[in-house]
Amino acid sequence: MKDLPLSVDPNLAHASTLSSSFYKDHGYLERSKDRIFARSWQWMGDLDPVKIPGAVWPITLLEGCLDEPVLITRDSQDRLHVLSNVCTHRGMLVAESPGNERFLRCRYHGRRFGLDGQFQSMPEFDGVCAFPTERDHLAQIPFGTWGPFLFLNLDPQCALEEFLRPVAERLNWFPLGELRYSPGRSRDYLIKAHWALYCDNFLEGFHIPFIHSSLNEALDYGSYEVELLPQGSLQIAVSKGAEGTFDLPSTSPDLGKKISAYYYWLFPNLMLNFYPWGLSVNVVKPLGPEHTRVSFRCYVSDESKLGAGAGTELDRVEREDEVVVEGVQKGVKSRFYDRGRFSVAREEGVHHFHRMVAAAMSVPG
Ligand code: FES
Ligand SMILES: [Fe+2]
């Protein structure tokens, strides 16, 4: 299928949604790997697997989409490194399982690297001209940390600080350092839909009264707020009652509001959902044109607040969303559907996302 330019009118009142071909044509998905995902900040989880000097942690970045082999290490001087996990000799994976090492040795022909990725030695290479060079080190991948979390980006278009600034500034009181990973509350959902349809659904509260009856009972729909950010958007869920709401500090711009959740979405596939009990991170991972994995990773800072507010029953709400997103997947493939109009009152977050997709897809790459 050919990849025509995508366009979305900047004026919400005039705009229509992305053409359904973006969700249907495989060419767009293939191109979005380089134009969207390989240029974006990806949340890699917390730093626990690389806490100790000598730690070696191989991962595959966005398995099923980018499939990029990455190696995270902590060297003997306690410095963190994010490296390409591909041997510079003939391309074998350097580390195949997590461990604790003094150096990295490729098991194919014995090339050795430091935990900082620097080439150290290679057997049987006497007589090889102009060797080694810079290209024989493992490639360094840009990365950064925020609280306990690691982010990496194969080709950054903005600094991590800039990407996270609106979150870090508004929630500068949030106890990031107290978050504890809760495996029992974390899980992956496999959704039979295009990744962007999952994001579309996340980006509006418009459907809450229609789809999420229990959540709708807890929230004050009329006070639901959306704020557009340079790299994403924020939705603020205001509660009907005081139960399950944040104790906001006097410095918060939201002081006086009964806020039960801050739902951040950061382009293209990261959702940071802050609740009074902690943080639910959702990472949307394309697996194919009609298949998406959404990883929910739950971090708790205050167990006593787990039972109330918008942050309860996350699994139920997720399943309710899944049903409609899978329904839309079937609908956008129809010969009778191409694009729809936006609610000015309720869908500016979706419009913003569509504008960002159209802009990213139009950059040559
Ligand atoms: S591929 Fe690694 S040493 Fe040959
Ligand atoms: Fe929803």
Coordinates of C-alpha atoms and ligand atoms in Angstrom, one line a residue:
M1 CA 0.0 0.0 0.0
K2 CA 1.3 3.5 -0.7
D3 CA 2.0 5.8 2.1
L4 CA 0.1 9.1 1.4
P5 CA 0.8 12.2 3.6
L6 CA -1.5 12.3 6.5
S7 CA -3.1 15.6 7.4
V8 CA -5.3 16.8 10.3
D9 CA -6.6 20.4 10.4
P10 CA -5.1 22.3 13.2
N11 CA -8.4 23.9 14.0
L12 CA -10.3 21.4 16.2
A13 CA -13.7 22.8 15.1
H14 CA -12.9 22.2 11.5
A15 CA -10.8 19.0 11.8
S16 CA -11.6 15.4 11.0
T17 CA -9.8 12.4 12.5
L18 CA -6.8 10.7 10.9
S19 CA -7.7 8.8 7.7
S20 CA -8.7 5.2 8.5
S21 CA -5.9 4.2 6.1
F22 CA -3.4 5.0 8.9
Y23 CA -5.0 2.2 11.0
K24 CA -5.5 -0.2 8.1
D25 CA -2.4 0.0 5.8
H26 CA 0.6 -2.0 6.8
G27 CA 2.9 0.6 5.1
Y28 CA 2.0 3.2 7.7
L29 CA 2.7 0.8 10.6
E30 CA 6.1 -0.1 9.1
R31 CA 7.0 3.6 8.6
S32 CA 5.8 4.5 12.0
K33 CA 8.5 2.2 13.5
D34 CA 11.2 4.6 12.3
R35 CA 9.3 7.9 12.2
I36 CA 7.5 7.6 15.5
F37 CA 8.8 4.8 17.7
A38 CA 12.6 4.8 17.0
R39 CA 12.6 8.6 17.7
S40 CA 10.7 8.5 20.9
W41 CA 11.5 8.2 24.6
Q42 CA 10.6 4.7 25.8
W43 CA 10.0 3.8 29.4
M44 CA 12.1 0.8 30.4
G45 CA 10.9 0.2 33.9
D46 CA 12.7 0.7 37.1
L47 CA 16.4 0.3 37.7
D48 CA 16.2 -2.6 40.1
P49 CA 17.6 -5.2 37.7
V50 CA 20.8 -3.1 37.4
K51 CA 21.2 -2.0 41.0
I52 CA 24.6 -3.7 41.7
P53 CA 27.9 -2.9 40.0
G54 CA 28.6 -5.6 37.4
A55 CA 24.9 -6.0 36.6
V56 CA 24.1 -6.9 33.0
W57 CA 20.5 -6.7 31.8
P58 CA 19.7 -7.5 28.1
I59 CA 16.3 -6.5 26.8
T60 CA 14.5 -6.2 23.5
L61 CA 13.2 -2.7 22.9
L62 CA 9.6 -2.8 21.8
E63 CA 9.4 -6.5 21.0
G64 CA 7.3 -7.1 18.0
C65 CA 7.8 -3.5 16.8
L66 CA 11.4 -2.2 16.9
D67 CA 12.9 -5.5 18.1
E68 CA 16.1 -3.6 19.0
P69 CA 18.6 -5.6 21.2
V70 CA 19.7 -3.4 24.0
L71 CA 22.0 -4.0 26.9
I72 CA 21.9 -2.1 30.2
T73 CA 24.9 -2.4 32.5
R74 CA 26.3 -0.9 35.7
D75 CA 30.1 -0.8 35.7
S76 CA 32.5 -1.2 38.6
Q77 CA 32.5 2.5 39.1
D78 CA 28.7 2.5 39.6
R79 CA 28.0 4.1 36.2
L80 CA 25.0 3.1 34.2
H81 CA 25.4 2.4 30.5
V82 CA 22.8 1.7 27.8
L83 CA 24.4 -0.1 24.8
S84 CA 23.6 -1.9 21.6
N85 CA 23.6 -5.6 22.5
V86 CA 25.0 -6.5 19.1
C87 CA 28.6 -7.7 18.7
T88 CA 30.6 -5.4 16.4
H89 CA 32.2 -8.5 14.8
R90 CA 29.5 -10.4 13.0
G91 CA 26.4 -9.3 14.9
M92 CA 25.8 -12.0 17.6
L93 CA 23.9 -10.9 20.7
V94 CA 26.6 -10.1 23.3
A95 CA 24.6 -10.8 26.5
E96 CA 21.8 -13.3 26.3
S97 CA 20.7 -13.4 29.9
P98 CA 20.9 -11.1 32.9
G99 CA 23.8 -11.6 35.2
N100 CA 26.7 -10.0 37.0
E101 CA 30.0 -9.8 35.1
R102 CA 33.4 -8.1 35.1
F103 CA 33.3 -7.7 31.3
L104 CA 31.3 -8.8 28.3
R105 CA 32.4 -11.6 26.1
C106 CA 30.7 -12.5 22.9
R107 CA 30.4 -16.3 22.9
Y108 CA 30.5 -16.7 19.1
H109 CA 34.2 -15.8 18.6
G110 CA 35.3 -14.4 21.9
R111 CA 35.3 -10.6 21.3
R112 CA 35.5 -8.8 24.6
F113 CA 34.1 -5.5 25.8
G114 CA 34.1 -3.5 29.0
L115 CA 30.8 -3.0 30.8
D116 CA 31.0 0.5 29.3
G117 CA 30.8 -1.0 25.8
Q118 CA 34.5 -0.3 24.9
F119 CA 36.2 -2.9 22.8
Q120 CA 38.9 -4.7 24.8
S121 CA 40.2 -7.7 22.9
M122 CA 39.6 -10.1 20.0
P123 CA 41.2 -13.5 19.4
E124 CA 42.8 -14.3 16.0
F125 CA 42.8 -10.8 14.7
D126 CA 46.6 -10.2 14.2
G127 CA 47.3 -8.7 10.8
V128 CA 43.9 -7.0 10.5
C129 CA 44.5 -3.5 9.3
A130 CA 43.2 -0.4 11.0
F131 CA 41.7 -2.4 13.9
P132 CA 40.2 -1.7 16.3
T133 CA 38.4 1.6 15.6
E134 CA 35.6 3.5 17.2
R135 CA 33.2 1.3 15.3
D136 CA 34.3 -1.8 17.2
H137 CA 32.9 -0.5 20.5
L138 CA 29.3 -1.3 21.3
A139 CA 27.1 1.6 20.2
Q140 CA 25.9 3.9 23.0
I141 CA 22.2 4.5 23.3
P142 CA 20.9 7.8 24.7
F143 CA 19.2 7.3 28.0
G144 CA 18.1 9.2 31.1
T145 CA 16.5 8.5 34.5
W146 CA 13.5 10.0 36.3
G147 CA 13.0 8.9 39.9
P148 CA 13.4 5.1 39.9
F149 CA 12.7 4.9 36.2
L150 CA 14.9 4.4 33.1
F151 CA 14.1 5.9 29.7
L152 CA 15.9 5.4 26.4
N153 CA 15.6 6.8 23.0
L154 CA 17.4 5.5 19.8
D155 CA 17.3 8.9 18.1
P156 CA 16.1 11.7 20.5
Q157 CA 14.4 14.7 19.1
C158 CA 14.2 16.4 22.5
A159 CA 15.9 15.9 25.9
L160 CA 14.3 13.6 28.4
E161 CA 14.0 16.5 30.8
E162 CA 11.9 18.4 28.2
F163 CA 9.8 15.4 27.5
L164 CA 8.9 14.9 31.2
R165 CA 9.0 18.6 32.3
P166 CA 5.2 19.2 32.6
V167 CA 4.8 16.1 34.7
A168 CA 7.8 16.8 36.9
E169 CA 6.7 20.4 37.5
R170 CA 3.1 19.9 38.2
L171 CA 3.6 16.8 40.4
N172 CA 6.9 17.9 42.0
W173 CA 5.4 16.8 45.3
F174 CA 4.7 13.3 44.2
P175 CA 6.7 10.7 46.3
L176 CA 8.5 9.1 43.3
G177 CA 11.2 7.8 45.7
E178 CA 8.6 5.8 47.7
L179 CA 7.2 3.9 44.8
R180 CA 7.4 0.1 45.2
Y181 CA 6.8 -2.2 42.2
S182 CA 3.7 -4.3 42.7
P183 CA 4.0 -7.4 40.5
G184 CA 0.6 -8.7 41.6
R185 CA -1.2 -5.6 40.3
S186 CA 0.8 -5.6 37.0
R187 CA -0.1 -7.4 33.9
D188 CA -0.1 -7.3 30.1
Y189 CA -3.2 -7.0 28.0
L190 CA -3.3 -8.3 24.4
I191 CA -5.7 -6.2 22.4
K192 CA -6.9 -7.0 18.9
A193 CA -6.6 -3.5 17.6
H194 CA -4.1 -1.0 16.1
W195 CA -1.9 0.7 18.8
A196 CA -3.2 4.2 17.9
L197 CA -6.9 3.1 18.5
Y198 CA -5.9 2.2 22.0
C199 CA -4.3 5.7 22.4
D200 CA -7.4 7.4 20.9
N201 CA -9.6 5.8 23.5
F202 CA -7.3 6.7 26.3
L203 CA -7.2 10.4 25.2
E204 CA -10.8 11.3 25.9
G205 CA -13.0 11.1 28.9
F206 CA -16.0 11.5 26.6
H207 CA -16.7 7.8 26.7
I208 CA -16.7 7.5 30.5
P209 CA -20.4 7.9 31.0
F210 CA -21.2 5.5 28.1
I211 CA -18.6 2.7 28.8
H212 CA -17.4 2.9 32.4
S213 CA -20.5 2.9 34.7
S214 CA -18.6 2.3 37.9
L215 CA -15.9 4.9 37.1
N216 CA -18.6 7.3 36.1
E217 CA -20.2 7.0 39.5
A218 CA -17.0 8.1 41.2
L219 CA -16.1 10.9 38.9
D220 CA -17.5 14.4 38.4
Y221 CA -17.8 14.3 34.6
G222 CA -18.6 18.0 34.3
S223 CA -15.3 18.9 36.0
Y224 CA -13.1 16.6 33.9
E225 CA -10.2 18.6 32.5
V226 CA -7.9 18.2 29.5
E227 CA -4.6 20.1 29.1
L228 CA -2.5 19.8 26.0
L229 CA 1.3 19.6 26.4
P230 CA 4.1 19.9 23.9
Q231 CA 4.8 16.2 24.1
G232 CA 1.4 14.8 25.1
S233 CA -1.6 15.7 27.2
L234 CA -3.0 15.6 30.7
Q235 CA -6.5 14.6 31.8
I236 CA -7.5 15.4 35.3
A237 CA -10.2 13.3 36.9
V238 CA -12.2 15.2 39.6
S239 CA -14.0 13.1 42.1
K240 CA -17.6 13.6 43.3
G241 CA -16.7 12.9 46.9
A242 CA -13.5 13.5 49.0
E243 CA -12.7 9.8 49.2
G244 CA -9.7 8.6 47.2
T245 CA -8.5 12.0 46.3
F246 CA -5.0 13.6 46.6
D247 CA -3.9 15.6 49.6
L248 CA -2.4 18.4 47.5
P249 CA 0.3 20.7 48.8
S250 CA -0.3 24.4 49.0
T251 CA 2.1 24.9 46.0
S252 CA -0.1 22.8 43.7
P253 CA -2.0 24.7 40.9
D254 CA -4.8 22.2 41.6
L255 CA -5.2 23.0 45.3
G256 CA -8.8 22.9 46.4
K257 CA -9.9 20.4 43.8
K258 CA -10.9 16.9 44.6
I259 CA -8.6 15.2 42.2
S260 CA -8.6 11.4 42.1
A261 CA -6.3 10.9 39.1
Y262 CA -3.8 12.6 36.8
Y263 CA -3.8 10.8 33.5
Y264 CA -0.7 11.8 31.5
W265 CA -0.1 10.5 28.0
L266 CA 3.3 11.2 26.4
F267 CA 3.9 10.7 22.7
P268 CA 3.6 8.2 21.3
N269 CA 2.9 5.3 23.7
L270 CA 3.4 6.1 27.4
M271 CA 0.7 6.7 29.9
L272 CA 1.5 7.7 33.5
N273 CA -1.6 7.5 35.6
F274 CA -1.0 9.0 39.0
Y275 CA -3.4 8.1 41.8
P276 CA -3.3 8.9 45.6
W277 CA -2.0 5.3 46.1
G278 CA 0.8 5.5 43.5
L279 CA 1.4 5.2 39.8
S280 CA 0.1 2.9 37.1
V281 CA 2.4 3.0 34.0
N282 CA 0.9 1.8 30.7
V283 CA 3.1 1.2 27.7
V284 CA 1.4 0.6 24.4
K285 CA 3.4 -1.8 22.2
P286 CA 2.4 -2.4 18.6
L287 CA 2.6 -6.1 17.6
G288 CA 1.0 -5.8 14.2
P289 CA -1.6 -3.8 12.4
E290 CA -4.4 -5.4 14.4
H291 CA -2.5 -6.5 17.6
T292 CA -1.2 -4.5 20.5
R293 CA 0.3 -5.4 23.8
V294 CA -0.4 -2.9 26.6
S295 CA 1.8 -3.4 29.7
F296 CA 0.4 -2.2 33.0
R297 CA 3.1 -1.8 35.6
C298 CA 1.9 -0.8 39.0
Y299 CA 3.9 1.1 41.6
V300 CA 2.5 1.7 45.1
S301 CA 3.6 4.5 47.4
D302 CA 0.7 4.3 49.9
E303 CA -1.0 1.0 50.4
S304 CA -3.7 2.5 52.7
K305 CA -5.2 4.4 49.8
L306 CA -5.5 1.5 47.4
G307 CA -9.2 0.8 47.9
A308 CA -10.9 4.1 46.9
G309 CA -11.3 6.5 44.0
A310 CA -10.7 6.3 40.2
G311 CA -7.6 4.1 40.7
T312 CA -9.6 1.1 41.9
E313 CA -10.9 -1.6 39.5
L314 CA -8.3 -0.7 36.9
D315 CA -8.7 -4.2 35.4
R316 CA -12.4 -3.8 34.9
V317 CA -12.0 -0.4 33.3
E318 CA -9.3 -1.8 31.0
R319 CA -11.5 -4.6 29.9
E320 CA -14.4 -2.2 29.2
D321 CA -12.0 -0.1 27.1
E322 CA -10.7 -3.2 25.3
V323 CA -14.2 -4.2 24.1
V324 CA -14.8 -0.8 22.5
V325 CA -11.3 -0.5 21.0
E326 CA -11.7 -3.9 19.4
G327 CA -15.1 -2.8 18.1
V328 CA -13.5 0.3 16.5
Q329 CA -10.8 -1.9 15.0
K330 CA -13.6 -3.7 13.1
G331 CA -15.3 -0.5 12.2
V332 CA -12.4 1.5 10.8
K333 CA -11.8 -1.3 8.3
S334 CA -15.2 -0.8 6.8
R335 CA -15.5 0.5 3.3
F336 CA -18.1 3.0 4.6
Y337 CA -15.8 4.7 7.1
D338 CA -12.8 7.0 6.5
R339 CA -12.8 9.8 9.1
G340 CA -15.1 11.4 11.6
R341 CA -15.4 14.9 13.3
F342 CA -14.3 15.8 16.8
S343 CA -16.3 17.1 19.8
V344 CA -14.8 20.5 20.5
A345 CA -15.7 20.1 24.2
R346 CA -14.4 16.6 24.7
E347 CA -11.9 15.4 22.1
E348 CA -9.1 17.9 21.9
G349 CA -6.7 15.3 23.3
V350 CA -7.5 12.9 20.5
H351 CA -7.1 15.8 18.0
H352 CA -3.7 16.7 19.5
F353 CA -2.6 13.1 19.1
H354 CA -3.7 12.9 15.5
R355 CA -1.9 16.1 14.8
M356 CA 1.3 14.7 16.4
V357 CA 1.0 11.5 14.4
A358 CA 0.5 13.3 11.1
A359 CA 3.5 15.6 11.8
A360 CA 5.8 12.7 12.9
M361 CA 4.8 10.6 9.8
S362 CA 5.6 13.5 7.5
V363 CA 9.2 13.8 8.6
P364 CA 11.4 11.9 6.2
G365 CA 13.2 9.0 7.9
Ligands
FES1 S1 30.1 -12.2 16.4 FE1 30.9 -11.7 18.3 S2 32.9 -12.4 18.3 FE2 32.1 -12.9 16.4
FE2 FE -11.8 4.2 29.1

